[in-house]
Short mmCIF file of C-alpha atoms in Angstrom, two decimals:
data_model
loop_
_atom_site.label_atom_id
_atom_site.label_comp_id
_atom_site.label_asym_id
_atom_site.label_seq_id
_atom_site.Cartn_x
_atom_site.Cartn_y
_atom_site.Cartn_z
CA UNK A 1 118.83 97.65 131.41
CA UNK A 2 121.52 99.69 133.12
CA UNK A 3 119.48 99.88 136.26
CA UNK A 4 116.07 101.42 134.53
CA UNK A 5 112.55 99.90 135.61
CA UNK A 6 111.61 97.33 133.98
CA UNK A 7 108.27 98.16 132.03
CA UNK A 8 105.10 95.92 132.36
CA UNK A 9 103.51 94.98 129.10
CA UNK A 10 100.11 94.63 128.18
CA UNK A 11 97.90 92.92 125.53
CA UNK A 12 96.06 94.24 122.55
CA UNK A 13 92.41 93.80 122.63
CA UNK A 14 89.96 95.56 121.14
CA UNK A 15 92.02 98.45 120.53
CA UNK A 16 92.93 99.07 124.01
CA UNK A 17 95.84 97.60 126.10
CA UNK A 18 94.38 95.08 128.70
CA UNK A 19 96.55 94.25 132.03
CA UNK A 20 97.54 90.83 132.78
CA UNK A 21 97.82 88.94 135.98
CA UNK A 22 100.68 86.68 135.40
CA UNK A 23 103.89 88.05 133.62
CA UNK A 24 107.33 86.51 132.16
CA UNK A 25 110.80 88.43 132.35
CA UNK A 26 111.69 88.88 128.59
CA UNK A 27 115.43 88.68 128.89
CA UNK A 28 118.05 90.23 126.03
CA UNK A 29 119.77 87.32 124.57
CA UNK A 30 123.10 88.41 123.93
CA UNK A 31 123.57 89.98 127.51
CA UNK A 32 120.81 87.86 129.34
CA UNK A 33 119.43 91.69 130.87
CA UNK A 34 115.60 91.63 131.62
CA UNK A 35 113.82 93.56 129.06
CA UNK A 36 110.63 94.07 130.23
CA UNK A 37 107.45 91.61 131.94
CA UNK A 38 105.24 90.26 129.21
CA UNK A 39 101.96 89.11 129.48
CA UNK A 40 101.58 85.06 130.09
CA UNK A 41 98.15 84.98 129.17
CA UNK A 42 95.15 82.60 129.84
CA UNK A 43 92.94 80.78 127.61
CA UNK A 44 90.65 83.57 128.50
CA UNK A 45 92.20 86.37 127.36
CA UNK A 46 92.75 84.48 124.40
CA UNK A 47 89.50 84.18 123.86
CA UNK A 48 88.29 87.32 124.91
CA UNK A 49 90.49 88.48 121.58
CA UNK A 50 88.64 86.28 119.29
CA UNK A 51 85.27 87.96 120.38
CA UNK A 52 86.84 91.03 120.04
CA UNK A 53 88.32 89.66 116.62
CA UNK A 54 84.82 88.64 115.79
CA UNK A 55 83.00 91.73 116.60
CA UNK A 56 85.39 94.27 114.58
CA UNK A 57 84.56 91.55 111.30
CA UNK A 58 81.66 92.73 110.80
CA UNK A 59 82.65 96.28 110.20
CA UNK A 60 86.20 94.65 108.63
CA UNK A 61 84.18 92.52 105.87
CA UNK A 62 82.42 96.18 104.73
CA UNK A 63 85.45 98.49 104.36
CA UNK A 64 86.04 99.45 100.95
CA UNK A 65 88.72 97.99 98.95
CA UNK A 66 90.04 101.59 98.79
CA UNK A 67 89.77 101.80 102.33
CA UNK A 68 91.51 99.19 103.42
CA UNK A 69 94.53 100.02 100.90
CA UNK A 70 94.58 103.55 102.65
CA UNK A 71 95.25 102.03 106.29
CA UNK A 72 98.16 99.76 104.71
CA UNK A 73 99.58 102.69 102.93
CA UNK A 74 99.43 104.87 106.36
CA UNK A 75 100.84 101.98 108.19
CA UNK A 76 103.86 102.02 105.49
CA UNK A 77 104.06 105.49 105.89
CA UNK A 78 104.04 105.21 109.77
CA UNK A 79 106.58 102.62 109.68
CA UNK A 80 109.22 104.46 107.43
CA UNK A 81 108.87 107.22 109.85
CA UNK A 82 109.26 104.96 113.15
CA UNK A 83 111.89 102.94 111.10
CA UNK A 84 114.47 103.23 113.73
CA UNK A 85 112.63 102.55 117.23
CA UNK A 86 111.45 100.01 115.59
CA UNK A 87 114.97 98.34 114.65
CA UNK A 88 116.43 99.03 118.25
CA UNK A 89 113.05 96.90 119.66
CA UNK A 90 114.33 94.28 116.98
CA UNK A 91 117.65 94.58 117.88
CA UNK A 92 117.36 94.45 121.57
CA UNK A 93 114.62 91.55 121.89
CA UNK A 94 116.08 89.08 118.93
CA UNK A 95 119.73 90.18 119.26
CA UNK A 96 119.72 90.50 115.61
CA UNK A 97 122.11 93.05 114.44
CA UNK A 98 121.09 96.21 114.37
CA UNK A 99 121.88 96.85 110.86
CA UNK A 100 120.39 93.58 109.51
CA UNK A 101 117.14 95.05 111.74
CA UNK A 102 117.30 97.58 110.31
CA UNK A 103 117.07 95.49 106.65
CA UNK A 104 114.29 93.87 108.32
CA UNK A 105 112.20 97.30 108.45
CA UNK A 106 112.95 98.47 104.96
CA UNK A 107 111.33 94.98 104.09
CA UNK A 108 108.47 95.18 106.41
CA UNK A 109 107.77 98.96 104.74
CA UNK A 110 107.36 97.35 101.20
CA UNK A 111 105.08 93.91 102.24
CA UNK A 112 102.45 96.93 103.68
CA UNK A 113 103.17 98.82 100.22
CA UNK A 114 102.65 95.30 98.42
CA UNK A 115 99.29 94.54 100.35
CA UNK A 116 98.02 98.28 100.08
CA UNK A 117 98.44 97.59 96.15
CA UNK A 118 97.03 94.13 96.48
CA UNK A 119 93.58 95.08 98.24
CA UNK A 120 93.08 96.85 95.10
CA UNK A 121 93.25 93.46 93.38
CA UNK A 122 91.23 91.07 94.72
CA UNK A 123 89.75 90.03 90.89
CA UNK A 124 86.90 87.37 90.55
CA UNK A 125 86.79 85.81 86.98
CA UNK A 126 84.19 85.54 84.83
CA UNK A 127 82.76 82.21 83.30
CA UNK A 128 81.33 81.07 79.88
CA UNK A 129 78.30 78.93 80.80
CA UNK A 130 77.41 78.67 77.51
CA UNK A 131 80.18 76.43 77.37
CA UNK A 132 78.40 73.30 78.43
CA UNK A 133 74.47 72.63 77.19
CA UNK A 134 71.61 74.05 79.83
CA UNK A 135 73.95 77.06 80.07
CA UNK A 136 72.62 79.11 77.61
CA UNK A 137 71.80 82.82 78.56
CA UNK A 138 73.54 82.52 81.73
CA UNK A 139 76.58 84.83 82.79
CA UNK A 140 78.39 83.94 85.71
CA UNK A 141 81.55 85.72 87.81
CA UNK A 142 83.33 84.62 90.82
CA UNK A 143 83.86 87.11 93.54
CA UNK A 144 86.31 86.63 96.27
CA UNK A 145 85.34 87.39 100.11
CA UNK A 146 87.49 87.39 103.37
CA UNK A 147 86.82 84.56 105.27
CA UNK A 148 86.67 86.30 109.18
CA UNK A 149 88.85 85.97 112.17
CA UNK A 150 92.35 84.58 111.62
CA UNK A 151 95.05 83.22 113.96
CA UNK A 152 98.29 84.22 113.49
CA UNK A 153 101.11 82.27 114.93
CA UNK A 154 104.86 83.65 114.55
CA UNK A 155 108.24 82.91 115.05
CA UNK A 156 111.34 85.24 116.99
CA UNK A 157 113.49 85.56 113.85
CA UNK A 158 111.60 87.81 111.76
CA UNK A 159 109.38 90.13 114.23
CA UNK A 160 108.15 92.78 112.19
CA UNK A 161 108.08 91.12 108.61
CA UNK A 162 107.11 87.60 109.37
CA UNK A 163 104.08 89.31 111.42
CA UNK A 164 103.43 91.62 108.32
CA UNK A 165 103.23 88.59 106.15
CA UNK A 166 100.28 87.97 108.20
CA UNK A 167 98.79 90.73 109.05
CA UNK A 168 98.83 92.63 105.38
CA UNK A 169 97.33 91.04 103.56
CA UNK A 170 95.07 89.83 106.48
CA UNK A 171 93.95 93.65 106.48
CA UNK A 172 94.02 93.85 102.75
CA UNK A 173 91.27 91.30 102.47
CA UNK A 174 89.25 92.51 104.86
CA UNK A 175 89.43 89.67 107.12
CA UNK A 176 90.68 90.27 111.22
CA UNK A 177 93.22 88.53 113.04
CA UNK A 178 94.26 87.10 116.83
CA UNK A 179 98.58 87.32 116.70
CA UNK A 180 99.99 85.15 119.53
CA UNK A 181 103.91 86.69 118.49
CA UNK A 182 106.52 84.34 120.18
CA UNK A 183 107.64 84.44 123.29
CA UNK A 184 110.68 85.65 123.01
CA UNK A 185 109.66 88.83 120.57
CA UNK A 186 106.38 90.11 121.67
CA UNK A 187 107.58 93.91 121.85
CA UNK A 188 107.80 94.48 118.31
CA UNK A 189 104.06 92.93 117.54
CA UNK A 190 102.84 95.74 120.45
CA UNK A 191 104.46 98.08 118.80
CA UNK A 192 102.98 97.28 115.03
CA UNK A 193 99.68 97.13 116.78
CA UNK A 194 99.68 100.72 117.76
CA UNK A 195 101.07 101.56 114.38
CA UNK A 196 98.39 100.56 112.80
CA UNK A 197 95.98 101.50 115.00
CA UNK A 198 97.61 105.26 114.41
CA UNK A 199 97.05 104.25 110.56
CA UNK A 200 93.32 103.55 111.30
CA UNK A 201 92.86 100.21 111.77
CA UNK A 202 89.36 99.44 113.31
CA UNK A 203 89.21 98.27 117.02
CA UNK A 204 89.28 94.90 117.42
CA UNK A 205 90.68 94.14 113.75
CA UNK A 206 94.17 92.97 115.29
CA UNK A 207 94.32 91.91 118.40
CA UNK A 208 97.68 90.72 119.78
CA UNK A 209 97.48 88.21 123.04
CA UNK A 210 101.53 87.48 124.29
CA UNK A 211 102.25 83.92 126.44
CA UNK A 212 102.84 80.38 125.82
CA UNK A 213 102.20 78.61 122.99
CA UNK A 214 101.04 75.39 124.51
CA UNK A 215 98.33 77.33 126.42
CA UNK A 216 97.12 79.77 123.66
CA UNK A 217 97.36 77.96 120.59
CA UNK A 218 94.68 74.90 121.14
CA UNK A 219 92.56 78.09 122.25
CA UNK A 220 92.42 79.16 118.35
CA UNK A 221 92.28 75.77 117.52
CA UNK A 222 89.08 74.52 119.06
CA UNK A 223 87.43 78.09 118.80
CA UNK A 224 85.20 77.60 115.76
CA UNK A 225 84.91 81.75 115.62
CA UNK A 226 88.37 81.56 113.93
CA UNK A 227 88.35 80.24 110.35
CA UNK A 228 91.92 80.04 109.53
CA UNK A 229 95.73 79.30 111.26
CA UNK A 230 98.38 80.82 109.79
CA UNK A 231 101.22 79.39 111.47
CA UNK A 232 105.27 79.65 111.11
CA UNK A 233 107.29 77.68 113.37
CA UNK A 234 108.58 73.69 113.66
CA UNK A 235 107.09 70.90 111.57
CA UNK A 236 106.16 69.33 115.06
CA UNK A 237 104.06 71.85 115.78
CA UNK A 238 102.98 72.26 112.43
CA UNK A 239 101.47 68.91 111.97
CA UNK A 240 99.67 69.13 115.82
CA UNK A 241 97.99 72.14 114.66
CA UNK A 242 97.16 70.43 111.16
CA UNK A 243 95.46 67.11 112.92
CA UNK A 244 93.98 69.50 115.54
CA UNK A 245 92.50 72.19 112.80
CA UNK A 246 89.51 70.68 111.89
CA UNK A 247 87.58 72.30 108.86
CA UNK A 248 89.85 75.76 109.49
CA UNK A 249 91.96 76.81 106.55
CA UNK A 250 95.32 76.33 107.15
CA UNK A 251 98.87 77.85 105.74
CA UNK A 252 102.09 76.31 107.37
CA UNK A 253 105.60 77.68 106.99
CA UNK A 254 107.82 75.22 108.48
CA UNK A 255 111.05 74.10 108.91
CA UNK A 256 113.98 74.24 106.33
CA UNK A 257 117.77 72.58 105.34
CA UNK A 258 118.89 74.48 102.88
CA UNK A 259 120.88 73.75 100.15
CA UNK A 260 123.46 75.41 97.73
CA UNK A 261 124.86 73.52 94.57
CA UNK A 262 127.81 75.29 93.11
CA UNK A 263 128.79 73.85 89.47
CA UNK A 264 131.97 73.44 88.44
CA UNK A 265 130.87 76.32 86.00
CA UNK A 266 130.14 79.09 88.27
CA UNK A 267 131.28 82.19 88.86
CA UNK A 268 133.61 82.51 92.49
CA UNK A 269 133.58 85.81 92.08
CA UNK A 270 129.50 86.42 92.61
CA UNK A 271 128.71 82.79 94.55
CA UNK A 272 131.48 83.55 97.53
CA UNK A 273 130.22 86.58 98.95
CA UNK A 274 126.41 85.48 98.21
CA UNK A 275 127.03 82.12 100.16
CA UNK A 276 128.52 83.84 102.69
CA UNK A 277 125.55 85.82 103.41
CA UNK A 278 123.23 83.04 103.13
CA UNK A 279 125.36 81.34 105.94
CA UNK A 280 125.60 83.43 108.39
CA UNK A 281 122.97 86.42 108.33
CA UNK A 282 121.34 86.56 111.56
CA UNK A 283 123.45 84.08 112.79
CA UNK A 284 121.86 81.03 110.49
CA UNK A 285 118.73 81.97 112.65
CA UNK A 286 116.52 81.97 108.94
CA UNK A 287 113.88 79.92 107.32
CA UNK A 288 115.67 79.67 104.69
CA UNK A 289 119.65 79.66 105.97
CA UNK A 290 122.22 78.04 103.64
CA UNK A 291 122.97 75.16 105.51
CA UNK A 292 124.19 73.11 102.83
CA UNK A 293 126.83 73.43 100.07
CA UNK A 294 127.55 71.03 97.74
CA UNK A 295 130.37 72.21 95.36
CA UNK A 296 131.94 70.60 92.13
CA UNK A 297 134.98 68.43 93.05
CA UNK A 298 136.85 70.65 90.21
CA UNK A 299 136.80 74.20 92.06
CA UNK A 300 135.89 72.33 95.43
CA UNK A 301 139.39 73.17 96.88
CA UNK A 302 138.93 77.19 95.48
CA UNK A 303 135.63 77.43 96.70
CA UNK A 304 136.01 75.99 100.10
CA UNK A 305 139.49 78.26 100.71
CA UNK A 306 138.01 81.79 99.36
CA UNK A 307 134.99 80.94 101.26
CA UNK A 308 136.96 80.59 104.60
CA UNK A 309 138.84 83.62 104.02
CA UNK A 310 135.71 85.52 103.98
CA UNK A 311 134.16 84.00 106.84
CA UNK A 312 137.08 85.64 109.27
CA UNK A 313 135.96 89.76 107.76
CA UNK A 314 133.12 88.85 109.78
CA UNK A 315 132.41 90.70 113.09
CA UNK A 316 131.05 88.42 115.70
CA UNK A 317 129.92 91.35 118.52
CA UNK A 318 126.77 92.83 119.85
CA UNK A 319 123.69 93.53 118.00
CA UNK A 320 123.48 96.93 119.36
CA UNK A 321 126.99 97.90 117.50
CA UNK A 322 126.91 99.02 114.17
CA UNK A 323 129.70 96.79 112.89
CA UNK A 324 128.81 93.20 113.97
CA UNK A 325 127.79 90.68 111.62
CA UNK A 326 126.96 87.68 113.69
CA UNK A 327 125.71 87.81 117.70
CA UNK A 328 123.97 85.53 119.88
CA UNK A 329 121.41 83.01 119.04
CA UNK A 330 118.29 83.37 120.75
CA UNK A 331 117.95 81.56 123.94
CA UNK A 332 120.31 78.89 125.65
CA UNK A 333 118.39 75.59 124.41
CA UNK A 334 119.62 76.73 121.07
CA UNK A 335 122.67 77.21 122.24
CA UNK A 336 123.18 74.04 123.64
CA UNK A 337 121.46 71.69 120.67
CA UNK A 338 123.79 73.49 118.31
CA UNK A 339 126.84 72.70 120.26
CA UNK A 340 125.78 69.49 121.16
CA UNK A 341 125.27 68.81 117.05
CA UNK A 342 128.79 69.91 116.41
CA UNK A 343 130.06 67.81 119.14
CA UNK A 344 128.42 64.98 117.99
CA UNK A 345 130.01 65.78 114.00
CA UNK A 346 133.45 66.51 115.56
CA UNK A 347 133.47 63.17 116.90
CA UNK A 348 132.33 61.58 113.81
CA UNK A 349 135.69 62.76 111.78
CA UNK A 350 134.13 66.01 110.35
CA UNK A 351 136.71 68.61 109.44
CA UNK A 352 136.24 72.21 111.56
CA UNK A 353 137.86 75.30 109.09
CA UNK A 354 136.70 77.90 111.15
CA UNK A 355 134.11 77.92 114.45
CA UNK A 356 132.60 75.10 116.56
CA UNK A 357 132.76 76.67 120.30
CA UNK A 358 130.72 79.07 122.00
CA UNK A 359 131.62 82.47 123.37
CA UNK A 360 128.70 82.93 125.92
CA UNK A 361 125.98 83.20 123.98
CA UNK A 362 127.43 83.79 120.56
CA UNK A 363 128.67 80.43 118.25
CA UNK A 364 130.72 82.14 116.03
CA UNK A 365 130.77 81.50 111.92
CA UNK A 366 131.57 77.83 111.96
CA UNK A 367 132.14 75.86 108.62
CA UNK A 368 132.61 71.80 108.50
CA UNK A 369 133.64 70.02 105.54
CA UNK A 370 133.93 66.07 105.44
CA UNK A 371 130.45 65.42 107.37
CA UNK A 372 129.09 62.39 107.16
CA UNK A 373 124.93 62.61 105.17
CA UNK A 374 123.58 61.26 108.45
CA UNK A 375 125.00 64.04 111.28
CA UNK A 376 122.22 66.17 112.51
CA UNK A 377 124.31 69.61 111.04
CA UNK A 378 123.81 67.66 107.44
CA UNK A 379 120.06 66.43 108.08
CA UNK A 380 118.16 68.32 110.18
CA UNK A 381 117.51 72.02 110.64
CA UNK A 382 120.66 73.26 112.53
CA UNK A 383 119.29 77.30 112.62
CA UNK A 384 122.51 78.37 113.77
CA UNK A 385 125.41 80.16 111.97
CA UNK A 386 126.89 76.63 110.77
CA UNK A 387 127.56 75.73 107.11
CA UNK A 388 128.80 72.31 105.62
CA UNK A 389 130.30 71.82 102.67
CA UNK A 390 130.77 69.05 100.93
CA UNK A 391 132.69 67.93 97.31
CA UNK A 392 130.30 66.36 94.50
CA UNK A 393 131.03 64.74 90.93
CA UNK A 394 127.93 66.13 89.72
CA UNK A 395 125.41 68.33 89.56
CA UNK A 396 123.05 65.20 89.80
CA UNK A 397 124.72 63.94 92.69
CA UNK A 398 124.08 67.30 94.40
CA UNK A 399 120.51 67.23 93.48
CA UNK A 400 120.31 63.91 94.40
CA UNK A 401 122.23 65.03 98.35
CA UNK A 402 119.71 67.87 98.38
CA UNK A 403 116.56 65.72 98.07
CA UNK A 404 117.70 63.24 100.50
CA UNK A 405 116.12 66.18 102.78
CA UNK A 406 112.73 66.20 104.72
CA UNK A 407 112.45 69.43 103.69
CA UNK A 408 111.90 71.11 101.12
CA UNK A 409 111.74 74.86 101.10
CA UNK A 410 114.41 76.64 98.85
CA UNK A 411 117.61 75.88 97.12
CA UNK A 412 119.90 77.46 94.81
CA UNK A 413 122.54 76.92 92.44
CA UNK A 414 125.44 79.01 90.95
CA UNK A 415 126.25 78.47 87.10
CA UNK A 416 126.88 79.61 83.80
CA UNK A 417 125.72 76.61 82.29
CA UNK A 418 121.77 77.36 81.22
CA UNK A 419 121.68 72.95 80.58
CA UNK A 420 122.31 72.25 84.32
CA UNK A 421 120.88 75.23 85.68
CA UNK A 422 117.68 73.68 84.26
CA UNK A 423 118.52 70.55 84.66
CA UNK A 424 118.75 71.08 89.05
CA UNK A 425 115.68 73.34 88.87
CA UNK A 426 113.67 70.60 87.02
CA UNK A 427 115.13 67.99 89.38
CA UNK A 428 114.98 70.00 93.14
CA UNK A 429 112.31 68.47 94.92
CA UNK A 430 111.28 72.25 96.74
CA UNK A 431 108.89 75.16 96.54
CA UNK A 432 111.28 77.78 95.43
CA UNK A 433 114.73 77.41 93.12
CA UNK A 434 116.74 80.26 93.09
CA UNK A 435 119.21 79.92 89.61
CA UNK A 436 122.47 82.00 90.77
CA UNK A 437 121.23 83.22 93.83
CA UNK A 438 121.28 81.62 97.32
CA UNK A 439 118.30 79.80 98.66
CA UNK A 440 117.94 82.29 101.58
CA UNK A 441 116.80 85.08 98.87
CA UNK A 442 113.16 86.28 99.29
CA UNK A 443 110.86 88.97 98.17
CA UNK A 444 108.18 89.94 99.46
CA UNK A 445 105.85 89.56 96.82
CA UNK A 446 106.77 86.33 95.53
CA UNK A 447 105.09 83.05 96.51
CA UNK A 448 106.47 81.41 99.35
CA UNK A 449 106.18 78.07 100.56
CA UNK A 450 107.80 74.86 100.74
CA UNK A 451 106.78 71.17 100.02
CA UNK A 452 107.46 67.89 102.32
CA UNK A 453 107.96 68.72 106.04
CA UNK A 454 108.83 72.35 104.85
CA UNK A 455 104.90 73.02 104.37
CA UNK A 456 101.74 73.55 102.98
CA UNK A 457 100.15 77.14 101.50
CA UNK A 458 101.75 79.80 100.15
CA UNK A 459 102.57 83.18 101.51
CA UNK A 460 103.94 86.31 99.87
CA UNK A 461 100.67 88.77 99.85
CA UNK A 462 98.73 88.09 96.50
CA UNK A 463 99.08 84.23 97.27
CA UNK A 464 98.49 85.04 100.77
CA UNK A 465 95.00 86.95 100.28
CA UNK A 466 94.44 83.94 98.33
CA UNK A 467 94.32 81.69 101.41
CA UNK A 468 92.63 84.68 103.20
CA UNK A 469 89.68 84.58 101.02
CA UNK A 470 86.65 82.31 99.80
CA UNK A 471 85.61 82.01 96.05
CA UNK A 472 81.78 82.99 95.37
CA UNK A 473 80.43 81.72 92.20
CA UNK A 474 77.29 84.29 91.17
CA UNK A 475 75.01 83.09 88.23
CA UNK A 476 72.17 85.54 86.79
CA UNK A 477 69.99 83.37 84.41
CA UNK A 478 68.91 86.61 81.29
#
């Protein structure tokens, strides 16, 4: 940090920052520079936030809906105006480029603009007793209620917005939350905490605790106080926290492969660049990163050589410079699975057109054709700026390729024929199916979620206040 003193974080608990005793170094990934010393909390400061969490519910559970769309729209407001220290803290703790960051804010600004909008909406339904016999003169309506203190679990590739797709809509339905952000991004959670404290959050509504996950997370797991994990990270984890839950609610965003049909009837022109992005944004480092491309055997040999050409106008840099496209990925166990997985495809006859070694702690855009179904790049969850693509008869076949897959989040497909454009988004066996668009498109009010290994629950805020909230059936006998 160009010889500056290294600041000493703190958690957020009840509104206040509370010291530590143990601390990590939280080092820059691109140029391995200490950052700052995070709290490595104990199970007791954990659970010191969950009373804390606990108390503020009761005031939480009482705010108007008006009220609590006010705070979200201040905390928008706050963040548009903090937009850029923001994006450097992003920037310099995910080494994500600045100006895909800096993306990552303007999305963050509209999911608070989305929940603000959405606390307005929380709409019970009303039912016709009548319908069945005893039920005469009887009216009945469903109200919806927040359900209390929520766990938040998040992962280092989307610090502000993934943490906003929690914490909105949290806020919006008047529940409170306990954020353990990972360990590798806390400074951007501290930061959002203050925000909305400035916006006029109640103490004690979010609380955010920073440390390991093994030691924190069976803390909101066995605490009966908290009623619901929402949790994005690996399907390993996923499923420990779903045998370990109990009677909580649950939402899981988990892992992802990707995949991208192209038809022999699509457009170059539009899929090329859009493929490109869904490659190698944030250096593949993406839920929902195209991993995968299957492409006609008719335009296979156009696709494949535009689609190169493109990949080398990337800039491969660091995320502090304006101009780079593609930096480090985030720590060096990454670094060294992803090699290792290329390695291991190299050796099994796949074709390298561009990529495949590392520069420090960048991998540069790397694209494999001719890879066997079974290589770890083509079945599991790479997360790392590396794309196959492979020839197909058919857009069946590709379907067929795409399913093979544990997971089960998004996929896309380029065409201008409506038949098999229907025909793949009948047949895709995943949550969301993107018709010419990539399968790492998302907004931010859309439902989210993905079936198989990918998942269970929905996110995106009006699905997410959904999972927030408890149904109350109310019956007045006239």
């Amino acid at each position: 940090m160009n010889g500056a003193a290294v600041i000493r974080k703190a958690n957020f608990i009840g509104g206040r920052w509370k010291s530590s005793f143990f601390h990590y170094e939280l080092k820059n990934p691109y140029d391995l520079s200490t950052i700052a010393e995070i709290p490595l909390s104990t199970p007791e400061e954990m659970e010191e936030a969950i009373a804390e969490a606990e108390q503020a519910y009761a005031l939480m559970k009482t705010l108007s809906s008006h009220e609590r769309s006010s705070i979200l729209y201040r905390a928008a407001q706050l963040l548009e105006e903090r937009a850029e220290d923001f994006t450097r803290t992003i920037s310099l703790e995910a080494a994500k480029p600045i100006k895909t960051a800096r993306m990552e804010v303007t999305r963050s600004i509209q999911t608070f603009l989305f929940a603000a909008e959405e606390a307005k909406r929380m709409y019970g339904e009303s039912i016709p007793m009548d319908a069945a016999k005893g039920g005469e003169g009887k009216i009945a309506f469903t109200v919806r209620e927040p359900i209390g203190v929520i766990g938040a679990i998040t992962p280092f590739n989307f610090p502000l917005n993934l943490v906003a797709h929690k914490v909105a809509p949290a806020i919006a339905s008047g529940n409170t939350i306990v954020l353990k952000p990972a360990e590798q991004t806390p400074l951007t959670s501290f930061k959002l905490a203050e925000l909305l404290r400035d916006a006029g959050l109640p103490d004690g509504a979010l609380n955010v605790v920073a440390g390991d996950g093994p030691t924190l997370g069976p803390v909101l797991l066995a605490d009966e106080r908290v009623k619901k994990i929402s949790f994005t990270g690996s399907p390993e984890v996923g499923k420990l926290i779903r045998s370990q839950s109990g009677l909580k609610k649950i939402t899981l965003e988990l892992g992802s492969n990707s995949a991208l049909i192209i038809d022999e009837q699509a457009d170059l022109d539009k899929a090329v660049p859009k493929a490109l992005t869904g490659a190698f944004t944030y250096a593949g480092q993406v839920c929902i990163h195209t991993q995968r491309i299957y492409v006609h055997e008719a335009i296979y040999d156009a696709f494949v050589e535009r689609f190169v050409e493109a990949a080398k106008t990337l800039i491969v840099g660091a995320p502090s410079d304006e101009q780079t496209d593609v930096s480090a990925v985030v720590n060096q166990c990454s670094l060294q699975r992803i090699t290792a997985w290329l390695d291991e495809a190299r050796q099994s006859g796949a074709t390298f057109l561009a990529g495949g070694e590392a520069n420090g702690q960048v991998i540069p855009p790397t694209i494999l054709t001719d890879v066997n179904e079974s290589e770890k790049v083509v079945c599991q969850e790479v997360f790392g700026p590396v794309v196959i693509i492979n020839r197909v008869a058919s857009v069946e076949e590709a379907v067929r390729l795409t399913n093979q897959s544990r997971y089960g989040l998004n996929a896309g497909i380029f065409t201008t024929n409506l038949d098999a454009a229907f025909r793949a988004a009948q047949g895709l066996h995943v949550g969301q199916v993107m018709i010419n668009e990539i399968p790492t498109f998302r907004a931010d009010h859309m439902p989210y979620g993905g079936v198989k290994d990918s998942g269970i629950g929905k996110e995106g805020i009006r699905y997410a206040i959904s999972e927030m909230t408890e149904e109350k059936l109310i019956v007045i006998q006239l």
